[in-house]
Amino acid sequence: MGTAAEPGRPAGRVRRGRRLPRAFFAADPLTVAPRLLNKVLEVGDRSVRIVEVEAYRGTDDPASHAYRGPTPRTEVMFGPPGHLYVYFSYGMHWCANVVCGPDGVAGAVLLRAGAPRTGVDAQRAARPAARRDVDLASGPARLTQALGIDGSLGGIDLCRPDAAVTVRDDGVAPPPEPVAGPRVGISVATELPWRFSVPGDPNRSRPR
DNA sequence: CCGCCGATCTTT
DNA sequence: AAGATCGGCGGG
């Protein structure tokens, strides 16, 4: 019903785990990105296990929204780590990032795909176009749709006790050897292997 | 299963 | 004018 089976884990009660502290996000996006794999992204009763991410840096990364310095849209990327950077893409989609790196240095990790975990019925209701459950959160805008993340949550602090969105550790370790490859949908810095995913996970996004 | 293309808004 | 995308449609 509400909870998806996770292969390799015993059926039954789902561990909620504990919210990641701000220190987790204070490192460089390139360091944080692979560590976020297999962490849990939770919004209310809905959650996914993060299976694909991309690192974006700031003024030294031409593919980053922060490359040309702060703007009203991107200023949160220049602020303290552990906040949510949400942007509107292609006129119709929301995409969510976690701000990483020290305060004053721009950086973020784009949350690209997740495996549905709890509140799966609500995720299906939020994603009527998804034919199969592996399509529920298998893309950055699909993930935000499945969990109900939009611009109204932009800038929130994920590390506060009362945060509407949290990233949690339920005891599942990141993959020891994550798949690394080029970031999707960019036209510059395409040689950098800054996209990370859980090897073999069927919920990863399908690059075009 | 795969590739093409339109939708629609922000930023440059 | 292009973009950190998605889903519908047509063809194989």
PDB file of C-alpha atoms (C1' of nucleotides) in Angstrom:
ATOM      1  CA  MET A   1       0.000   0.000   0.000  1.00  0.00           C
ATOM      2  CA  GLY A   2       1.732   3.121   1.213  1.00  0.00           C
ATOM      3  CA  THR A   3       5.177   1.622   1.466  1.00  0.00           C
ATOM      4  CA  ALA A   4       7.241   0.172  -1.350  1.00  0.00           C
ATOM      5  CA  ALA A   5       9.095  -3.071  -0.911  1.00  0.00           C
ATOM      6  CA  GLU A   6      12.848  -2.584  -0.854  1.00  0.00           C
ATOM      7  CA  PRO A   7      14.666  -5.613  -2.223  1.00  0.00           C
ATOM      8  CA  GLY A   8      17.255  -6.910   0.194  1.00  0.00           C
ATOM      9  CA  ARG A   9      15.533  -5.488   3.269  1.00  0.00           C
ATOM     10  CA  PRO A  10      13.152  -7.366   5.498  1.00  0.00           C
ATOM     11  CA  ALA A  11       9.502  -6.434   5.061  1.00  0.00           C
ATOM     12  CA  GLY A  12       7.829  -4.641   7.915  1.00  0.00           C
ATOM     13  CA  ARG A  13       8.348  -1.364   9.703  1.00  0.00           C
ATOM     14  CA  VAL A  14      10.281   1.330   7.855  1.00  0.00           C
ATOM     15  CA  ARG A  15      13.040   3.034   9.812  1.00  0.00           C
ATOM     16  CA  ARG A  16      12.673   6.769   9.650  1.00  0.00           C
ATOM     17  CA  GLY A  17      16.307   7.386  10.463  1.00  0.00           C
ATOM     18  CA  ARG A  18      17.788  10.629  11.611  1.00  0.00           C
ATOM     19  CA  ARG A  19      18.011  14.008   9.949  1.00  0.00           C
ATOM     20  CA  LEU A  20      21.424  14.856   8.509  1.00  0.00           C
ATOM     21  CA  PRO A  21      23.204  17.652  10.391  1.00  0.00           C
ATOM     22  CA  ARG A  22      24.405  20.816   8.696  1.00  0.00           C
ATOM     23  CA  ALA A  23      28.008  19.606   8.913  1.00  0.00           C
ATOM     24  CA  PHE A  24      27.126  16.869   6.412  1.00  0.00           C
ATOM     25  CA  PHE A  25      26.449  19.526   3.765  1.00  0.00           C
ATOM     26  CA  ALA A  26      29.374  21.803   4.636  1.00  0.00           C
ATOM     27  CA  ALA A  27      31.857  19.937   2.415  1.00  0.00           C
ATOM     28  CA  ASP A  28      32.411  20.568  -1.293  1.00  0.00           C
ATOM     29  CA  PRO A  29      29.456  19.497  -3.498  1.00  0.00           C
ATOM     30  CA  LEU A  30      31.724  16.962  -5.173  1.00  0.00           C
ATOM     31  CA  THR A  31      32.341  15.292  -1.842  1.00  0.00           C
ATOM     32  CA  VAL A  32      28.755  15.486  -0.630  1.00  0.00           C
ATOM     33  CA  ALA A  33      27.144  14.238  -3.855  1.00  0.00           C
ATOM     34  CA  PRO A  34      28.175  10.543  -3.674  1.00  0.00           C
ATOM     35  CA  ARG A  35      27.554  10.535   0.080  1.00  0.00           C
ATOM     36  CA  LEU A  36      23.922  11.512  -0.548  1.00  0.00           C
ATOM     37  CA  LEU A  37      23.289   8.294  -2.457  1.00  0.00           C
ATOM     38  CA  ASN A  38      21.012   5.957  -0.485  1.00  0.00           C
ATOM     39  CA  LYS A  39      20.018   8.737   1.903  1.00  0.00           C
ATOM     40  CA  VAL A  40      16.287   9.370   2.366  1.00  0.00           C
ATOM     41  CA  LEU A  41      14.504  12.504   1.129  1.00  0.00           C
ATOM     42  CA  GLU A  42      11.326  13.014   3.132  1.00  0.00           C
ATOM     43  CA  VAL A  43       8.402  15.426   2.674  1.00  0.00           C
ATOM     44  CA  GLY A  44       5.572  14.746   5.109  1.00  0.00           C
ATOM     45  CA  ASP A  45       4.524  11.113   4.769  1.00  0.00           C
ATOM     46  CA  ARG A  46       6.248  10.706   1.414  1.00  0.00           C
ATOM     47  CA  SER A  47       9.869   9.671   1.012  1.00  0.00           C
ATOM     48  CA  VAL A  48      12.269   8.332  -1.584  1.00  0.00           C
ATOM     49  CA  ARG A  49      15.719   6.816  -1.371  1.00  0.00           C
ATOM     50  CA  ILE A  50      18.087   9.062  -3.339  1.00  0.00           C
ATOM     51  CA  VAL A  51      19.639   7.073  -6.202  1.00  0.00           C
ATOM     52  CA  GLU A  52      21.021   9.765  -8.541  1.00  0.00           C
ATOM     53  CA  VAL A  53      22.548  13.213  -7.974  1.00  0.00           C
ATOM     54  CA  GLU A  54      24.741  15.789  -9.690  1.00  0.00           C
ATOM     55  CA  ALA A  55      27.315  18.147  -8.173  1.00  0.00           C
ATOM     56  CA  TYR A  56      27.331  21.799  -9.200  1.00  0.00           C
ATOM     57  CA  ARG A  57      29.925  24.232  -7.991  1.00  0.00           C
ATOM     58  CA  GLY A  58      29.861  27.986  -8.253  1.00  0.00           C
ATOM     59  CA  THR A  59      31.922  30.604  -9.965  1.00  0.00           C
ATOM     60  CA  ASP A  60      34.394  27.979 -11.278  1.00  0.00           C
ATOM     61  CA  ASP A  61      31.705  25.743 -12.831  1.00  0.00           C
ATOM     62  CA  PRO A  62      30.335  27.087 -16.144  1.00  0.00           C
ATOM     63  CA  ALA A  63      27.405  24.647 -16.003  1.00  0.00           C
ATOM     64  CA  SER A  64      26.256  26.007 -12.646  1.00  0.00           C
ATOM     65  CA  HIS A  65      23.454  28.513 -12.220  1.00  0.00           C
ATOM     66  CA  ALA A  66      25.845  30.304  -9.846  1.00  0.00           C
ATOM     67  CA  TYR A  67      28.594  30.704 -12.447  1.00  0.00           C
ATOM     68  CA  ARG A  68      27.883  34.370 -13.142  1.00  0.00           C
ATOM     69  CA  GLY A  69      27.514  35.348  -9.515  1.00  0.00           C
ATOM     70  CA  PRO A  70      24.446  35.677  -7.322  1.00  0.00           C
ATOM     71  CA  THR A  71      21.050  36.622  -8.778  1.00  0.00           C
ATOM     72  CA  PRO A  72      17.657  36.661  -7.054  1.00  0.00           C
ATOM     73  CA  ARG A  73      17.162  33.100  -8.267  1.00  0.00           C
ATOM     74  CA  THR A  74      20.512  31.682  -7.176  1.00  0.00           C
ATOM     75  CA  GLU A  75      21.401  33.648  -4.047  1.00  0.00           C
ATOM     76  CA  VAL A  76      20.523  30.707  -1.790  1.00  0.00           C
ATOM     77  CA  MET A  77      23.376  28.777  -3.442  1.00  0.00           C
ATOM     78  CA  PHE A  78      25.772  31.349  -1.978  1.00  0.00           C
ATOM     79  CA  GLY A  79      24.379  31.025   1.535  1.00  0.00           C
ATOM     80  CA  PRO A  80      24.914  28.476   4.308  1.00  0.00           C
ATOM     81  CA  PRO A  81      24.806  24.745   3.565  1.00  0.00           C
ATOM     82  CA  GLY A  82      21.772  22.592   4.241  1.00  0.00           C
ATOM     83  CA  HIS A  83      19.229  24.851   2.562  1.00  0.00           C
ATOM     84  CA  LEU A  84      17.005  23.917  -0.370  1.00  0.00           C
ATOM     85  CA  TYR A  85      17.610  25.524  -3.784  1.00  0.00           C
ATOM     86  CA  VAL A  86      14.516  25.067  -5.965  1.00  0.00           C
ATOM     87  CA  TYR A  87      14.386  26.401  -9.511  1.00  0.00           C
ATOM     88  CA  PHE A  88      11.789  26.459 -12.278  1.00  0.00           C
ATOM     89  CA  SER A  89      12.927  24.667 -15.411  1.00  0.00           C
ATOM     90  CA  TYR A  90      11.757  24.840 -19.021  1.00  0.00           C
ATOM     91  CA  GLY A  91       8.706  26.856 -18.075  1.00  0.00           C
ATOM     92  CA  MET A  92       6.957  24.032 -16.262  1.00  0.00           C
ATOM     93  CA  HIS A  93       9.112  21.909 -13.954  1.00  0.00           C
ATOM     94  CA  TRP A  94      10.567  22.355 -10.478  1.00  0.00           C
ATOM     95  CA  CYS A  95      13.981  20.907  -9.625  1.00  0.00           C
ATOM     96  CA  ALA A  96      15.461  20.621  -6.132  1.00  0.00           C
ATOM     97  CA  ASN A  97      19.039  20.962  -4.902  1.00  0.00           C
ATOM     98  CA  VAL A  98      20.694  20.876  -1.499  1.00  0.00           C
ATOM     99  CA  VAL A  99      23.076  23.794  -0.952  1.00  0.00           C
ATOM    100  CA  CYS A 100      26.566  22.542  -0.074  1.00  0.00           C
ATOM    101  CA  GLY A 101      29.936  24.013   0.843  1.00  0.00           C
ATOM    102  CA  PRO A 102      30.759  26.783   3.300  1.00  0.00           C
ATOM    103  CA  ASP A 103      28.634  29.903   3.697  1.00  0.00           C
ATOM    104  CA  GLY A 104      29.636  32.406   1.016  1.00  0.00           C
ATOM    105  CA  VAL A 105      30.864  29.808  -1.487  1.00  0.00           C
ATOM    106  CA  ALA A 106      28.262  28.739  -4.062  1.00  0.00           C
ATOM    107  CA  GLY A 107      27.594  25.047  -4.503  1.00  0.00           C
ATOM    108  CA  ALA A 108      24.723  22.583  -4.610  1.00  0.00           C
ATOM    109  CA  VAL A 109      23.803  18.999  -5.332  1.00  0.00           C
ATOM    110  CA  LEU A 110      20.889  18.437  -7.724  1.00  0.00           C
ATOM    111  CA  LEU A 111      18.591  15.616  -6.608  1.00  0.00           C
ATOM    112  CA  ARG A 112      17.959  13.750  -9.867  1.00  0.00           C
ATOM    113  CA  ALA A 113      16.175  10.526  -8.982  1.00  0.00           C
ATOM    114  CA  GLY A 114      14.803   8.497  -6.099  1.00  0.00           C
ATOM    115  CA  ALA A 115      13.332   5.112  -5.333  1.00  0.00           C
ATOM    116  CA  PRO A 116       9.796   5.444  -3.883  1.00  0.00           C
ATOM    117  CA  ARG A 117       9.890   4.390  -0.247  1.00  0.00           C
ATOM    118  CA  THR A 118       6.954   5.648   1.858  1.00  0.00           C
ATOM    119  CA  GLY A 119       3.708   7.417   0.975  1.00  0.00           C
ATOM    120  CA  VAL A 120       3.815   5.695  -2.380  1.00  0.00           C
ATOM    121  CA  ASP A 121       0.060   6.009  -2.914  1.00  0.00           C
ATOM    122  CA  ALA A 122       0.364   9.782  -2.529  1.00  0.00           C
ATOM    123  CA  GLN A 123       3.298   9.774  -4.933  1.00  0.00           C
ATOM    124  CA  ARG A 124       1.253   7.878  -7.513  1.00  0.00           C
ATOM    125  CA  ALA A 125      -1.588  10.362  -7.072  1.00  0.00           C
ATOM    126  CA  ALA A 126       0.848  13.247  -7.611  1.00  0.00           C
ATOM    127  CA  ARG A 127       2.287  11.623 -10.753  1.00  0.00           C
ATOM    128  CA  PRO A 128      -0.643  10.349 -12.814  1.00  0.00           C
ATOM    129  CA  ALA A 129       1.555  10.197 -15.913  1.00  0.00           C
ATOM    130  CA  ALA A 130       3.823   7.563 -14.363  1.00  0.00           C
ATOM    131  CA  ARG A 131       2.806   4.138 -15.638  1.00  0.00           C
ATOM    132  CA  ARG A 132       5.152   2.174 -13.387  1.00  0.00           C
ATOM    133  CA  ASP A 133       6.491   2.925  -9.923  1.00  0.00           C
ATOM    134  CA  VAL A 134      10.049   3.176 -11.279  1.00  0.00           C
ATOM    135  CA  ASP A 135       8.843   6.220 -13.239  1.00  0.00           C
ATOM    136  CA  LEU A 136       7.540   8.035 -10.152  1.00  0.00           C
ATOM    137  CA  ALA A 137      10.747   9.855  -9.207  1.00  0.00           C
ATOM    138  CA  SER A 138      13.168   8.885 -11.992  1.00  0.00           C
ATOM    139  CA  GLY A 139      14.137  12.414 -13.024  1.00  0.00           C
ATOM    140  CA  PRO A 140      14.713  15.728 -11.241  1.00  0.00           C
ATOM    141  CA  ALA A 141      11.276  17.173 -12.038  1.00  0.00           C
ATOM    142  CA  ARG A 142       9.540  13.825 -11.554  1.00  0.00           C
ATOM    143  CA  LEU A 143      11.074  13.606  -8.095  1.00  0.00           C
ATOM    144  CA  THR A 144       9.763  17.019  -7.055  1.00  0.00           C
ATOM    145  CA  GLN A 145       6.319  16.191  -8.459  1.00  0.00           C
ATOM    146  CA  ALA A 146       6.180  12.864  -6.616  1.00  0.00           C
ATOM    147  CA  LEU A 147       7.063  14.514  -3.301  1.00  0.00           C
ATOM    148  CA  GLY A 148       5.145  17.764  -3.792  1.00  0.00           C
ATOM    149  CA  ILE A 149       8.185  20.067  -3.792  1.00  0.00           C
ATOM    150  CA  ASP A 150       7.747  23.409  -5.560  1.00  0.00           C
ATOM    151  CA  GLY A 151       8.956  26.997  -5.414  1.00  0.00           C
ATOM    152  CA  SER A 152       7.129  27.675  -2.168  1.00  0.00           C
ATOM    153  CA  LEU A 153       9.760  25.495  -0.430  1.00  0.00           C
ATOM    154  CA  GLY A 154      12.706  27.292  -2.032  1.00  0.00           C
ATOM    155  CA  GLY A 155      15.310  28.427   0.466  1.00  0.00           C
ATOM    156  CA  ILE A 156      14.076  26.453   3.470  1.00  0.00           C
ATOM    157  CA  ASP A 157      16.576  25.149   6.003  1.00  0.00           C
ATOM    158  CA  LEU A 158      16.575  21.340   5.873  1.00  0.00           C
ATOM    159  CA  CYS A 159      18.458  21.087   9.158  1.00  0.00           C
ATOM    160  CA  ARG A 160      15.865  22.736  11.378  1.00  0.00           C
ATOM    161  CA  PRO A 161      13.839  20.387  13.577  1.00  0.00           C
ATOM    162  CA  ASP A 162      10.581  21.644  12.064  1.00  0.00           C
ATOM    163  CA  ALA A 163      11.722  21.570   8.415  1.00  0.00           C
ATOM    164  CA  ALA A 164       9.012  20.526   5.940  1.00  0.00           C
ATOM    165  CA  VAL A 165      11.665  18.728   3.891  1.00  0.00           C
ATOM    166  CA  THR A 166      14.465  16.647   5.399  1.00  0.00           C
ATOM    167  CA  VAL A 167      17.305  14.428   4.249  1.00  0.00           C
ATOM    168  CA  ARG A 168      17.751  11.451   6.559  1.00  0.00           C
ATOM    169  CA  ASP A 169      20.086   8.556   7.246  1.00  0.00           C
ATOM    170  CA  ASP A 170      18.186   5.331   7.901  1.00  0.00           C
ATOM    171  CA  GLY A 171      21.322   3.210   8.120  1.00  0.00           C
ATOM    172  CA  VAL A 172      21.756   2.261   4.460  1.00  0.00           C
ATOM    173  CA  ALA A 173      25.318   3.074   3.422  1.00  0.00           C
ATOM    174  CA  PRO A 174      26.183   4.830   0.150  1.00  0.00           C
ATOM    175  CA  PRO A 175      27.377   2.492  -2.600  1.00  0.00           C
ATOM    176  CA  PRO A 176      31.110   1.786  -2.201  1.00  0.00           C
ATOM    177  CA  GLU A 177      31.592   2.301  -5.937  1.00  0.00           C
ATOM    178  CA  PRO A 178      29.010   4.772  -7.268  1.00  0.00           C
ATOM    179  CA  VAL A 179      28.579   5.123 -11.009  1.00  0.00           C
ATOM    180  CA  ALA A 180      30.106   8.425 -12.154  1.00  0.00           C
ATOM    181  CA  GLY A 181      29.381  10.035 -15.499  1.00  0.00           C
ATOM    182  CA  PRO A 182      28.761  13.348 -17.255  1.00  0.00           C
ATOM    183  CA  ARG A 183      25.991  15.631 -16.042  1.00  0.00           C
ATOM    184  CA  VAL A 184      22.765  15.582 -18.014  1.00  0.00           C
ATOM    185  CA  GLY A 185      21.312  18.341 -20.159  1.00  0.00           C
ATOM    186  CA  ILE A 186      24.257  20.743 -20.071  1.00  0.00           C
ATOM    187  CA  SER A 187      26.276  22.069 -22.998  1.00  0.00           C
ATOM    188  CA  VAL A 188      29.452  23.183 -21.198  1.00  0.00           C
ATOM    189  CA  ALA A 189      31.851  21.341 -18.889  1.00  0.00           C
ATOM    190  CA  THR A 190      30.430  18.131 -20.341  1.00  0.00           C
ATOM    191  CA  GLU A 191      33.693  16.275 -19.700  1.00  0.00           C
ATOM    192  CA  LEU A 192      33.357  16.406 -15.910  1.00  0.00           C
ATOM    193  CA  PRO A 193      32.024  13.157 -14.379  1.00  0.00           C
ATOM    194  CA  TRP A 194      30.006  14.910 -11.704  1.00  0.00           C
ATOM    195  CA  ARG A 195      26.865  12.807 -11.956  1.00  0.00           C
ATOM    196  CA  PHE A 196      26.637   9.970  -9.443  1.00  0.00           C
ATOM    197  CA  SER A 197      24.200   7.095  -9.141  1.00  0.00           C
ATOM    198  CA  VAL A 198      23.599   3.828  -7.333  1.00  0.00           C
ATOM    199  CA  PRO A 199      24.875   1.066  -9.627  1.00  0.00           C
ATOM    200  CA  GLY A 200      22.086  -0.845 -11.332  1.00  0.00           C
ATOM    201  CA  ASP A 201      19.220   0.919  -9.599  1.00  0.00           C
ATOM    202  CA  PRO A 202      16.142   0.804 -11.878  1.00  0.00           C
ATOM    203  CA  ASN A 203      14.873   4.129 -10.501  1.00  0.00           C
ATOM    204  CA  ARG A 204      17.699   6.167 -12.022  1.00  0.00           C
ATOM    205  CA  SER A 205      16.795   8.760 -14.643  1.00  0.00           C
ATOM    206  CA  ARG A 206      16.978   8.086 -18.349  1.00  0.00           C
ATOM    207  CA  PRO A 207      19.322  10.638 -19.922  1.00  0.00           C
ATOM    208  CA  ARG A 208      18.349  11.803 -23.441  1.00  0.00           C
TER     209      ARG A 208
ATOM    210  C1'  DC B   1      12.096   0.179 -27.257  1.00  0.00           C
ATOM    211  C1'  DC B   2      13.733   4.385 -29.401  1.00  0.00           C
ATOM    212  C1'  DG B   3      13.863   9.215 -31.287  1.00  0.00           C
ATOM    213  C1'  DC B   4      11.588  13.570 -32.267  1.00  0.00           C
ATOM    214  C1'  DC B   5       9.326  17.641 -30.762  1.00  0.00           C
ATOM    215  C1'  DG B   6       6.182  20.895 -28.403  1.00  0.00           C
ATOM    216  C1'  DA B   7       4.958  23.133 -24.073  1.00  0.00           C
ATOM    217  C1'  DT B   8       6.038  27.469 -21.532  1.00  0.00           C
ATOM    218  C1'  DC B   9       8.742  30.690 -18.320  1.00  0.00           C
ATOM    219  C1'  DT B  10      13.236  32.601 -16.399  1.00  0.00           C
ATOM    220  C1'  DT B  11      17.477  34.441 -17.317  1.00  0.00           C
ATOM    221  C1'  DT B  12      20.851  36.429 -20.371  1.00  0.00           C
TER     222       DT B  12
ATOM    223  C1'  DA C   1      17.653  32.646 -27.599  1.00  0.00           C
ATOM    224  C1'  DA C   2      18.687  28.899 -24.750  1.00  0.00           C
ATOM    225  C1'  DG C   3      17.910  26.129 -20.868  1.00  0.00           C
ATOM    226  C1'  DA C   4      20.370  21.258 -14.758  1.00  0.00           C
ATOM    227  C1'  DT C   5      12.864  18.505 -18.501  1.00  0.00           C
ATOM    228  C1'  DC C   6       8.929  15.694 -19.456  1.00  0.00           C
ATOM    229  C1'  DG C   7       5.598  13.070 -21.900  1.00  0.00           C
ATOM    230  C1'  DG C   8       2.998  12.127 -26.138  1.00  0.00           C
ATOM    231  C1'  DC C   9       3.367  10.434 -30.544  1.00  0.00           C
ATOM    232  C1'  DG C  10       5.126   7.927 -34.445  1.00  0.00           C
ATOM    233  C1'  DG C  11       8.097   4.331 -36.245  1.00  0.00           C
ATOM    234  C1'  DG C  12      10.748  -0.229 -35.834  1.00  0.00           C
TER     235       DG C  12
END
